[in-house]
PDB file of C-alpha atoms in Angstrom:
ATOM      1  CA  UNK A 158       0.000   0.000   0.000  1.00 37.00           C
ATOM      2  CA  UNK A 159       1.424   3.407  -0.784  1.00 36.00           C
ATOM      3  CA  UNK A 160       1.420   6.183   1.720  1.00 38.00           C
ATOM      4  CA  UNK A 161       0.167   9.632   0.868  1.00 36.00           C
ATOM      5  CA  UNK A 162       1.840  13.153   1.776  1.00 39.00           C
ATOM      6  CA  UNK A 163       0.939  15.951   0.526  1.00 38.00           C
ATOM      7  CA  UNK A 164       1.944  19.514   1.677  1.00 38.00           C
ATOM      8  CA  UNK A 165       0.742  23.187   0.241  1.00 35.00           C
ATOM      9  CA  UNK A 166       3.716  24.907  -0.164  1.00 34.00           C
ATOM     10  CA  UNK A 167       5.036  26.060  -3.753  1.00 33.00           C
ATOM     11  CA  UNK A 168       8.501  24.771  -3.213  1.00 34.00           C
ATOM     12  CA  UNK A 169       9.999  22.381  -5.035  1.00 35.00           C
ATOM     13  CA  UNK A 170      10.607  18.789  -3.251  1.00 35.00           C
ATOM     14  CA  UNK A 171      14.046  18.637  -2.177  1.00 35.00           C
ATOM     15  CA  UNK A 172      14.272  15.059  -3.054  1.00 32.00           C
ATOM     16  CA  UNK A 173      11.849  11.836  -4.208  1.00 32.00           C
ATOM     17  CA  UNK A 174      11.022   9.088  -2.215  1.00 30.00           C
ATOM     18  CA  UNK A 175      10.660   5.541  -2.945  1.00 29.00           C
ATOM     19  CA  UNK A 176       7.847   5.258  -0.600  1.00 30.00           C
ATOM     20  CA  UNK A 177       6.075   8.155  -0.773  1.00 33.00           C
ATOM     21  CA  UNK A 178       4.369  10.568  -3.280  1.00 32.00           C
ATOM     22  CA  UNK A 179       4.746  14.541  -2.912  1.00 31.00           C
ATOM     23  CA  UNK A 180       1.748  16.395  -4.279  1.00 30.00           C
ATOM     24  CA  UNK A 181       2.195  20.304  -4.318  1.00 29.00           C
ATOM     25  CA  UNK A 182      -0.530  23.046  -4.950  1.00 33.00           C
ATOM     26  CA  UNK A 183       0.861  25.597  -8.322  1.00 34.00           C
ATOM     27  CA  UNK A 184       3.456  22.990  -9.303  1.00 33.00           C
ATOM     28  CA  UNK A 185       2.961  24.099 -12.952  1.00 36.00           C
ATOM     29  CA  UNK A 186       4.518  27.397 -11.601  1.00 37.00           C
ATOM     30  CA  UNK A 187       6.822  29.123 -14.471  1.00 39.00           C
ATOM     31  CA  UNK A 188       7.755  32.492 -13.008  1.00 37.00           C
ATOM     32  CA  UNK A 189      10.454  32.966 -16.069  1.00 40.00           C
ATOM     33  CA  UNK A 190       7.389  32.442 -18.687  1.00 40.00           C
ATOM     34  CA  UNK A 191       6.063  35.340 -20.570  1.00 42.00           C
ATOM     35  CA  UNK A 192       2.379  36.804 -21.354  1.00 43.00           C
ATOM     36  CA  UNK A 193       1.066  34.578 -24.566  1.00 46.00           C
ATOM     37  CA  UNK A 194      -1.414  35.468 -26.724  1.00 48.00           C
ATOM     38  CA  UNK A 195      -2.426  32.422 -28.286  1.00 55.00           C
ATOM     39  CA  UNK A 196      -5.729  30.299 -26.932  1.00 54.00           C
ATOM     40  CA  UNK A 197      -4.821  28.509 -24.214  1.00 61.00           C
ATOM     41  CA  UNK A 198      -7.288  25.865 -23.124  1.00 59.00           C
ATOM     42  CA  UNK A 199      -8.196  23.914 -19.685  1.00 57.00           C
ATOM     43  CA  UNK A 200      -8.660  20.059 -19.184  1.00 60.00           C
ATOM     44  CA  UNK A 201     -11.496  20.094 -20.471  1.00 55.00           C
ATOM     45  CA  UNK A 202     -10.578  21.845 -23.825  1.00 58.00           C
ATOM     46  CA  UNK A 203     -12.103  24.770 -23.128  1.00 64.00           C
ATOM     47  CA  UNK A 204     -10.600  27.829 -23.659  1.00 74.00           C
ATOM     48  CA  UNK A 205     -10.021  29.987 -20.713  1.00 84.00           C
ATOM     49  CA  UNK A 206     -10.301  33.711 -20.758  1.00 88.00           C
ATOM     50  CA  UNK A 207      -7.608  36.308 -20.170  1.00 85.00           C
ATOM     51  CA  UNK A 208      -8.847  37.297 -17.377  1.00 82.00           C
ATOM     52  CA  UNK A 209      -7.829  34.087 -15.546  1.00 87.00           C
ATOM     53  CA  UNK A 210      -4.022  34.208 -17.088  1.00 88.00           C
ATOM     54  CA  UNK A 211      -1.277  36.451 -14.867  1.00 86.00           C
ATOM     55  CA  UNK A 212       1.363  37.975 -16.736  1.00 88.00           C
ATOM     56  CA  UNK A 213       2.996  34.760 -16.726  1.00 89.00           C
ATOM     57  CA  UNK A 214       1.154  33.067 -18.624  1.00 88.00           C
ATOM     58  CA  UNK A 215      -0.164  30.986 -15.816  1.00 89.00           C
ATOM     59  CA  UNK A 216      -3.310  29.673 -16.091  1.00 88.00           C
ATOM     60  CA  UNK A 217      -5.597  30.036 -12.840  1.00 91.00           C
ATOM     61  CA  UNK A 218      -8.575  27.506 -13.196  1.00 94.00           C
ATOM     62  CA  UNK A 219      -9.246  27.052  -9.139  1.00 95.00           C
ATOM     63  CA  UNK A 220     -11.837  29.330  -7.759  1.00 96.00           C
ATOM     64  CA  UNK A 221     -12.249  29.170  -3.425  1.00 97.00           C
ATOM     65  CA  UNK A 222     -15.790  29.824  -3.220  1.00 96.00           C
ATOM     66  CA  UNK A 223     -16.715  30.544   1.016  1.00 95.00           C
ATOM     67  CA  UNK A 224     -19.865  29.505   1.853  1.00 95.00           C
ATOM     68  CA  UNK A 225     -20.245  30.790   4.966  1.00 93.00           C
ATOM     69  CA  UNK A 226     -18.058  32.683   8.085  1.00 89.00           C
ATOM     70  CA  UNK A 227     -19.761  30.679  10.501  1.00 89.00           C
ATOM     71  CA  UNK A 228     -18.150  27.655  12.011  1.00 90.00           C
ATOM     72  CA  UNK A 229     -18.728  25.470  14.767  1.00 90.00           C
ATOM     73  CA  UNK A 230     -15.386  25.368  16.166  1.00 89.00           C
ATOM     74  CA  UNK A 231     -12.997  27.959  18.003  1.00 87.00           C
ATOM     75  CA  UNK A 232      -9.283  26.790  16.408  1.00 85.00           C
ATOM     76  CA  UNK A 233      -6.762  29.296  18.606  1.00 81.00           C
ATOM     77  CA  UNK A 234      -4.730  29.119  15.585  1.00 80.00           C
ATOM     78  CA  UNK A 235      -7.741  30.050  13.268  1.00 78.00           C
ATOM     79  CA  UNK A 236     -10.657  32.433  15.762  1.00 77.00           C
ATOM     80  CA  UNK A 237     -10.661  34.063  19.038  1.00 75.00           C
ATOM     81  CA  UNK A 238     -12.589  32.143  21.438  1.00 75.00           C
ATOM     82  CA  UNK A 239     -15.834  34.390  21.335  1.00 77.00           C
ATOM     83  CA  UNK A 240     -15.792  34.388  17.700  1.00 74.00           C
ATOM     84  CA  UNK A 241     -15.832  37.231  15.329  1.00 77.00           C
ATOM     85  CA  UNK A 242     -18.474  39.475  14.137  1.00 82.00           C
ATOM     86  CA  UNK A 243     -20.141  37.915  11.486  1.00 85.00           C
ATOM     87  CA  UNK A 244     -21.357  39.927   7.749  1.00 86.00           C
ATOM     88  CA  UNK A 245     -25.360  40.561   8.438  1.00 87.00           C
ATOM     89  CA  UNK A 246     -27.068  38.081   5.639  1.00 85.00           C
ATOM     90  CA  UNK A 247     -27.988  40.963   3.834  1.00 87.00           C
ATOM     91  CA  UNK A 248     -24.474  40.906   2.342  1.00 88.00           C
ATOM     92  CA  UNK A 249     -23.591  37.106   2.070  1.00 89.00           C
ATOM     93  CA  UNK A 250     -24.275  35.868  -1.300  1.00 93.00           C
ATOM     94  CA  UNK A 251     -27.551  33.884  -1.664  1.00 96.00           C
ATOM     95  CA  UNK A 252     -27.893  31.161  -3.360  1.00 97.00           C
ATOM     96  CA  UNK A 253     -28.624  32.161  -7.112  1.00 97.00           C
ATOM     97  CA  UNK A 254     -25.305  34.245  -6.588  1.00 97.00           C
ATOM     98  CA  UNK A 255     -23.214  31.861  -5.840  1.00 97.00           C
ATOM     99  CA  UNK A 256     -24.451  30.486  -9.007  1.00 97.00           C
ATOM    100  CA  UNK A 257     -24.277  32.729 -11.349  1.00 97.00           C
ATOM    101  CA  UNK A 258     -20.563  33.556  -9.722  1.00 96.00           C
ATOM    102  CA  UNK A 259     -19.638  30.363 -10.562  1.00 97.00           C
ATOM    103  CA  UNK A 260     -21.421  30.231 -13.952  1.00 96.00           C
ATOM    104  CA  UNK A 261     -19.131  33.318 -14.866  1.00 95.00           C
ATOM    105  CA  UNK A 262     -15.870  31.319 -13.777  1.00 95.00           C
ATOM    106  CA  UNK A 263     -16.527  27.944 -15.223  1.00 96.00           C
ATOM    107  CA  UNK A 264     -18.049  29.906 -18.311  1.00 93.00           C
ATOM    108  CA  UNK A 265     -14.403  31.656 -18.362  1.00 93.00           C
ATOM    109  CA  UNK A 266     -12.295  28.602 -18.298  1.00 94.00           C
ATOM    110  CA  UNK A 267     -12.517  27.111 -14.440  1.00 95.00           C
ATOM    111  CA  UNK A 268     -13.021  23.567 -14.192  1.00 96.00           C
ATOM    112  CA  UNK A 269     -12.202  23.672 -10.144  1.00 97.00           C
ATOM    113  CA  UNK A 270     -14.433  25.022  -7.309  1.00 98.00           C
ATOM    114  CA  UNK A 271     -13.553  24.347  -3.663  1.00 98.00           C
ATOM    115  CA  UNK A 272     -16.265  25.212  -0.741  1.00 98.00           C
ATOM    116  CA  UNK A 273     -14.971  26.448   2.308  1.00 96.00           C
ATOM    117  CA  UNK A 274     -15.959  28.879   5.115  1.00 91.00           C
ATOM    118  CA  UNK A 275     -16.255  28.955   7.987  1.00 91.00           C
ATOM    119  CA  UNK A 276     -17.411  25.671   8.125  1.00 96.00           C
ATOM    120  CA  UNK A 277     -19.809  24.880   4.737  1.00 97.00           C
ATOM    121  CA  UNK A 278     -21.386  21.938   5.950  1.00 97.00           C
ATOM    122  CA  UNK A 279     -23.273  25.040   8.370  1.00 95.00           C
ATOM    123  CA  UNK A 280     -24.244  26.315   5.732  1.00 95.00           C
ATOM    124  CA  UNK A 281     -28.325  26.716   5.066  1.00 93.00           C
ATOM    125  CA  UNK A 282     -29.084  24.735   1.700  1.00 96.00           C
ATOM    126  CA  UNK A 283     -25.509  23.420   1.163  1.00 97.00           C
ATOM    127  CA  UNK A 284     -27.334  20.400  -0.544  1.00 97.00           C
ATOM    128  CA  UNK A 285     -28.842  22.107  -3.212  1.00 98.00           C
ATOM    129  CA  UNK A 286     -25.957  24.635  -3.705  1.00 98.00           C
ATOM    130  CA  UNK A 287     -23.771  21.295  -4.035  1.00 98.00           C
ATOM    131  CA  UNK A 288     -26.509  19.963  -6.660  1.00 98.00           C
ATOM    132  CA  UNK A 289     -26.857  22.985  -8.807  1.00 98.00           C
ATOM    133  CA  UNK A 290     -22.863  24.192  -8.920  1.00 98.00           C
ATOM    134  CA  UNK A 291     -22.075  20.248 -10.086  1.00 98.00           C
ATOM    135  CA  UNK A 292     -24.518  20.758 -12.879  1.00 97.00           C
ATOM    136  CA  UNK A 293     -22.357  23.396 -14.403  1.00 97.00           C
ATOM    137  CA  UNK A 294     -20.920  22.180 -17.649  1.00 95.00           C
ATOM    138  CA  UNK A 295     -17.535  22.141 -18.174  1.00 94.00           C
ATOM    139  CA  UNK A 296     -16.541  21.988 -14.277  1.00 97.00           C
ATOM    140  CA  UNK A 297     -14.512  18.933 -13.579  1.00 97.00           C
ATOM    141  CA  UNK A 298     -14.331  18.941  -9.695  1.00 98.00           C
ATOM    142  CA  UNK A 299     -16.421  20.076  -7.124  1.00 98.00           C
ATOM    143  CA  UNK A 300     -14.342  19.930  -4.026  1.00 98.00           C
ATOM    144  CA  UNK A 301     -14.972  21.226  -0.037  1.00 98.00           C
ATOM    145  CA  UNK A 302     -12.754  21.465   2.953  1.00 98.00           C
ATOM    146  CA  UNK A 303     -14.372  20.611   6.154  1.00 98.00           C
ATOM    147  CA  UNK A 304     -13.951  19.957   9.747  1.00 96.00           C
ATOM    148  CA  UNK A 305     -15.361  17.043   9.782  1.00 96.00           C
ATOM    149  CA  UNK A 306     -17.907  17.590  13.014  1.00 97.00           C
ATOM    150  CA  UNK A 307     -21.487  17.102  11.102  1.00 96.00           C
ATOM    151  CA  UNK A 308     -19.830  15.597   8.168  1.00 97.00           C
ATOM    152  CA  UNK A 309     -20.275  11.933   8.635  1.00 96.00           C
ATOM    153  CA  UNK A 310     -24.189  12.521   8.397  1.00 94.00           C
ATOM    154  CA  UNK A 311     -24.315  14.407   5.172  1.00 96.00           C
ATOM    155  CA  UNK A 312     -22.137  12.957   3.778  1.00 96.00           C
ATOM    156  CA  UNK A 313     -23.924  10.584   1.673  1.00 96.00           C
ATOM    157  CA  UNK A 314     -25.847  13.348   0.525  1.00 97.00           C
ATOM    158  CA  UNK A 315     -23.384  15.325  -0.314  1.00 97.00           C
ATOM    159  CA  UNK A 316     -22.100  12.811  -2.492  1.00 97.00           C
ATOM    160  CA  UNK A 317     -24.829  12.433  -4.476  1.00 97.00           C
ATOM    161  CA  UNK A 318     -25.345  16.264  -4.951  1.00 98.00           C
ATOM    162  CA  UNK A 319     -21.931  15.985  -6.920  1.00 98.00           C
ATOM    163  CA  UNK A 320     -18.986  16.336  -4.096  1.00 98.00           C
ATOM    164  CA  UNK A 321     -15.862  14.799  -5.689  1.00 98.00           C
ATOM    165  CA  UNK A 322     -13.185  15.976  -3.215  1.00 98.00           C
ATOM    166  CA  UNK A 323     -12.811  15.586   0.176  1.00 97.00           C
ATOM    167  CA  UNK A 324     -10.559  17.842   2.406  1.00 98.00           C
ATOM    168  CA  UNK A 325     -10.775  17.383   6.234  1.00 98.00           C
ATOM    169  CA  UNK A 326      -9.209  18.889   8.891  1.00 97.00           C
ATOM    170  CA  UNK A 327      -7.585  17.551  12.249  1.00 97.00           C
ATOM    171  CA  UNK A 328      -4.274  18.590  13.509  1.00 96.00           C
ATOM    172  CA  UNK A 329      -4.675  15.976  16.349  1.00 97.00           C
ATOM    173  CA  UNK A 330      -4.889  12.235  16.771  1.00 98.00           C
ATOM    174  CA  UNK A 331      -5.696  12.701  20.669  1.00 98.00           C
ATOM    175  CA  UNK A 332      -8.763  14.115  21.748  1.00 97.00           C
ATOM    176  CA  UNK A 333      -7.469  16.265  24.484  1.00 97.00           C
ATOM    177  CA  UNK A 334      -5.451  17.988  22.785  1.00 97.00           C
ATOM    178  CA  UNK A 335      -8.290  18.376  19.985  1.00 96.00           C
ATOM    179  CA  UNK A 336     -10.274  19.749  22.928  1.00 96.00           C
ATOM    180  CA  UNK A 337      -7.630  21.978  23.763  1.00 94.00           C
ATOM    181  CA  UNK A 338      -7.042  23.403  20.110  1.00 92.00           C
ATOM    182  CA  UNK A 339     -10.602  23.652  19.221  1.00 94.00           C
ATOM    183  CA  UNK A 340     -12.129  24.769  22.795  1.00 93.00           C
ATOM    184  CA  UNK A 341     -14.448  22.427  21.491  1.00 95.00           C
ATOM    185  CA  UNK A 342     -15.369  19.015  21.751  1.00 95.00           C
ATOM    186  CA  UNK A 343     -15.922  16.171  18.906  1.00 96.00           C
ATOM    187  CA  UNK A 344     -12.956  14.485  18.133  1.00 97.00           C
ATOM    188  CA  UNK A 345     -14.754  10.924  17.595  1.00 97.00           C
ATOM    189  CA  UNK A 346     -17.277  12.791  14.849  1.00 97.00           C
ATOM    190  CA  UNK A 347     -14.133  13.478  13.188  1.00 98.00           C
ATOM    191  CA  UNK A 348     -12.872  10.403  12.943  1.00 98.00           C
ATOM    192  CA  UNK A 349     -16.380   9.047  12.479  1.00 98.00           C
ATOM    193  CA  UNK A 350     -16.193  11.510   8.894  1.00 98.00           C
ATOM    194  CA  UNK A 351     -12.888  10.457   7.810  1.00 98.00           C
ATOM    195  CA  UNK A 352     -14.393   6.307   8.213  1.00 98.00           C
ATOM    196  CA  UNK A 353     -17.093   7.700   6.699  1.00 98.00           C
ATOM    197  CA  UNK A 354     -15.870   8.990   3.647  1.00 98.00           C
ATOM    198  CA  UNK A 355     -13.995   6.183   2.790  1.00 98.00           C
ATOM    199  CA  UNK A 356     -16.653   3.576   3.673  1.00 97.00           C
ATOM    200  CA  UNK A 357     -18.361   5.995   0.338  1.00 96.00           C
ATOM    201  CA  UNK A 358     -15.643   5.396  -1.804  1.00 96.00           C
ATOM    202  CA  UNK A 359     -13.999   8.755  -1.464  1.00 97.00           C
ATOM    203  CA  UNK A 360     -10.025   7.925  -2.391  1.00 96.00           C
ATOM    204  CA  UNK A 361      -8.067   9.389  -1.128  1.00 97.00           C
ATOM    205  CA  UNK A 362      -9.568  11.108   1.790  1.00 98.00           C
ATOM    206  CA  UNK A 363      -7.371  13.947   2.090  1.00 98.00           C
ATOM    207  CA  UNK A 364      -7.002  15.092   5.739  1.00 98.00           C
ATOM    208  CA  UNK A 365      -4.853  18.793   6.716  1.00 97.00           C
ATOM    209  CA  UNK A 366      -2.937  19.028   9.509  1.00 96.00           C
ATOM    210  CA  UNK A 367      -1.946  21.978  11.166  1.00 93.00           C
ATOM    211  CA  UNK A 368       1.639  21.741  12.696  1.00 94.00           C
ATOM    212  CA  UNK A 369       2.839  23.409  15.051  1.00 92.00           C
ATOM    213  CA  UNK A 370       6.037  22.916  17.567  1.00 92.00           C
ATOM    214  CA  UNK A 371       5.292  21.859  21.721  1.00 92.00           C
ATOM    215  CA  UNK A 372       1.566  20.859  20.382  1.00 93.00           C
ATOM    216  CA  UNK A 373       1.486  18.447  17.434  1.00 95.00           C
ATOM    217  CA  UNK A 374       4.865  17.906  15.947  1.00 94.00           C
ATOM    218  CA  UNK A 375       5.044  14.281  18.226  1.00 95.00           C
ATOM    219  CA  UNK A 376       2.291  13.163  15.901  1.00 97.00           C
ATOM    220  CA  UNK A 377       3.647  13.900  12.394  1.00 95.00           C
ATOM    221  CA  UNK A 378       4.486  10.139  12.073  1.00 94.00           C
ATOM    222  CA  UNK A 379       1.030   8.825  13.385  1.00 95.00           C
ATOM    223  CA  UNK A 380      -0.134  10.690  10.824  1.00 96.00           C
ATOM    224  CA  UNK A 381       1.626   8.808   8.706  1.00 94.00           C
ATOM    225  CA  UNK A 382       0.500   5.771  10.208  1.00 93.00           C
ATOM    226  CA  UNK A 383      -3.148   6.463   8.741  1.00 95.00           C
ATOM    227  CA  UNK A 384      -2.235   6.085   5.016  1.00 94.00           C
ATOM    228  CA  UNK A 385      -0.764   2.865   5.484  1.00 91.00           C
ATOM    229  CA  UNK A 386      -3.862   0.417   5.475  1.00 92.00           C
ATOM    230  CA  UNK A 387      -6.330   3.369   4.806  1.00 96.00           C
ATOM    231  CA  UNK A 388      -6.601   5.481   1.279  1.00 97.00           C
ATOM    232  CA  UNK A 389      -6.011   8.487   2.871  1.00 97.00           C
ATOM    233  CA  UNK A 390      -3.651  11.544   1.880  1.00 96.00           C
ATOM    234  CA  UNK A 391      -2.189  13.693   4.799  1.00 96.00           C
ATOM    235  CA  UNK A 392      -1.074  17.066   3.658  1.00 96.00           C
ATOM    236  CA  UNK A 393       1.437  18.826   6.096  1.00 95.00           C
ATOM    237  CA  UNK A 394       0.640  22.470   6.783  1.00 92.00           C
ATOM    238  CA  UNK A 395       3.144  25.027   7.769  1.00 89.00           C
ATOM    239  CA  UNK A 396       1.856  26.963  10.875  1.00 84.00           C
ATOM    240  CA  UNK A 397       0.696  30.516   8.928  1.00 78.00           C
ATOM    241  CA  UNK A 398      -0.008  34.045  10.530  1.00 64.00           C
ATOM    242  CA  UNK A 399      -3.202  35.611  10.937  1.00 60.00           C
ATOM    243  CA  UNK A 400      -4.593  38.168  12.690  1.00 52.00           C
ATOM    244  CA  UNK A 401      -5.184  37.605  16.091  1.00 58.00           C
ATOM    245  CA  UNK A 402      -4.231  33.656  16.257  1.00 56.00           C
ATOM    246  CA  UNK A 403      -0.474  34.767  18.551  1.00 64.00           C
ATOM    247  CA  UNK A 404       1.644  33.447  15.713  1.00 62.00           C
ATOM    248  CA  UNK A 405       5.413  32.849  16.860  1.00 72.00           C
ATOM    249  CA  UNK A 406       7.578  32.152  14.711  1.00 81.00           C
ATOM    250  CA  UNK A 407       9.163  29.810  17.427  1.00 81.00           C
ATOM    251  CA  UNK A 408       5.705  27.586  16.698  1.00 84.00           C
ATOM    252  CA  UNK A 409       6.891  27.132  13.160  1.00 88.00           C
ATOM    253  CA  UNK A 410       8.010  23.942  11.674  1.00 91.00           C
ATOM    254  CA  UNK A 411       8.815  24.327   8.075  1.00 91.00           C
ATOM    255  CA  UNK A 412       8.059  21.536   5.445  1.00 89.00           C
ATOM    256  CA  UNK A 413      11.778  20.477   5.382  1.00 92.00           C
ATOM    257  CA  UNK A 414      11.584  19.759   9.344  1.00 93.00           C
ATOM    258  CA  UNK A 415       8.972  17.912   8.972  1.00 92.00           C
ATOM    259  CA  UNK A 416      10.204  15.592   6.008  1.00 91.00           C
ATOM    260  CA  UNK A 417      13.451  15.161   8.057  1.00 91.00           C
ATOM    261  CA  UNK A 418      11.455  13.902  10.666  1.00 91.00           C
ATOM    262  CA  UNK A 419       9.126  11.450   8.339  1.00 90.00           C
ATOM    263  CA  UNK A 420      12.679  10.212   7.094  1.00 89.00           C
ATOM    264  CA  UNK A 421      14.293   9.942  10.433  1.00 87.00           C
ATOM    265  CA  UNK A 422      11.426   8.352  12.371  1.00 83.00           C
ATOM    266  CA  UNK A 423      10.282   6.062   9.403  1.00 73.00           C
ATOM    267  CA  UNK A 424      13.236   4.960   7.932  1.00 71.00           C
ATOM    268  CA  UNK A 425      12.688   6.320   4.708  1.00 61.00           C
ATOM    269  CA  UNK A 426      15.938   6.725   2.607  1.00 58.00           C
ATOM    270  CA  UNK A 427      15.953   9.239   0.113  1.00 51.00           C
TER     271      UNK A 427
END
């Protein structure tokens, strides 16, 4: 059985393994490329507007749609404990926006939507919202990132409505410590999701993890653990700044710390 890494990061890997396979978000990246002018099209064949090529020549077919600001957890590294002030409905798009939004992208040469918040799943309607955005021709997947906490029982629907990808979150194997990151409980209903989505015939089930040094860096090889009987991809994330979460740099473990530690604690040999 292969094992699954993945890590979002758009540096290069600084070397293969036998055992394991490197996935990287941008890898088509070409910084020394120059504006073209001749049709470039997607996967799909269709031709993608301007408007979604940099003056690179880079073709940006990936549109992050958020559902929602609302989420059902308090992550310290993520939201304050009493939340934040949430946009009055008003000025959330409904659903016919989100839509025609995505209409306009896939239209223009996207063939990729993510949902994310927030948490999506919270989101009022995210059944038919899935339905109608996997509808749209020409888009190839229709991914979401979740936490995972009311997953497990919508997820069959959600599958049906058209979800391809699966992206859940858990920077913890131990439920304390989930407890203590999330000022939440629910660790199990995580887990439950992640059994969940594979007993559905998701594959891989690709889980994020969040590491960060004193809390979860003694886990990085149980994480590892998981993809070796189980079709599931862990991607590595480096510890990122935002406002309000206390980011120190001293919490930090980049991508190459982590690898040496994969290599060092799993034998792997370059």
């Amino acid at each position: 059985m292969k094992r699954y890494i993945s890590r979002i990061t758009n540096w290069p890997t600084p070397f293969p393994f036998r055992n394991l396979n490197f996935f990287m978000v941008d890898k088509e990246r070409n910084f020394g490329s120059k504006p073209t002018k001749e049709p470039i099209n997607n996967e799909e064949g269709n031709q993608i507007s301007d408007m979604l090529i940099d003056g690179f020549g880079r073709k940006h077919t990936y549109l992050r749609l958020s559902l929602t600001e609302r989420c059902n957890l308090r992550c310290q590294y993520c939201m304050p404990a009493e939340g934040v002030d949430l946009t009055p409905s008003p000025k959330l798009l409904t659903h016919n926006e989100i839509l025609r939004l995505a209409n306009l992208f896939v239209t223009s040469g996207v063939d990729k939507i993510r949902l994310t918040g927030g948490e999506p799943t919270v989101r009022k309607g995210i059944h038919d919202i899935c339905s109608d955005l996997s509808s749209l021709k020409g888009l190839k997947t229709l991914a979401i990132t979740t936490n995972g906490i009311t997953l497990a029982k919508k997820l069959p629907m959600l599958k049906q409505c058209g979800i391809t990808n699966l992206n859940i979150s858990l920077d913890t194997l131990v439920p304390s410590k989930f407890e203590f990151m999330t000022r939440r409980k629910g660790h199990h209903k995580v887990i439950e999701s992640i059994n969940a989505a594979i007993d559905v015939g998701y594959n891989p089930v690709k889980v994020n993890c969040v590491v960060m040094r004193g809390f979860n860096d003694d886990e990085i090889c149980d994480f590892v653990n998981l993809t070796v009987d189980k079709p599931i991809n862990v991607r590595f994330i480096e510890f990122m700044p935002f406002d309000g979460n206390v980011w120190n740099v001293k919490k930090l473990i980049p991508y190459s710390e982590m690898l040496d530690t994969v290599v060092r604690q799993r034998n792997f040999r370059p």
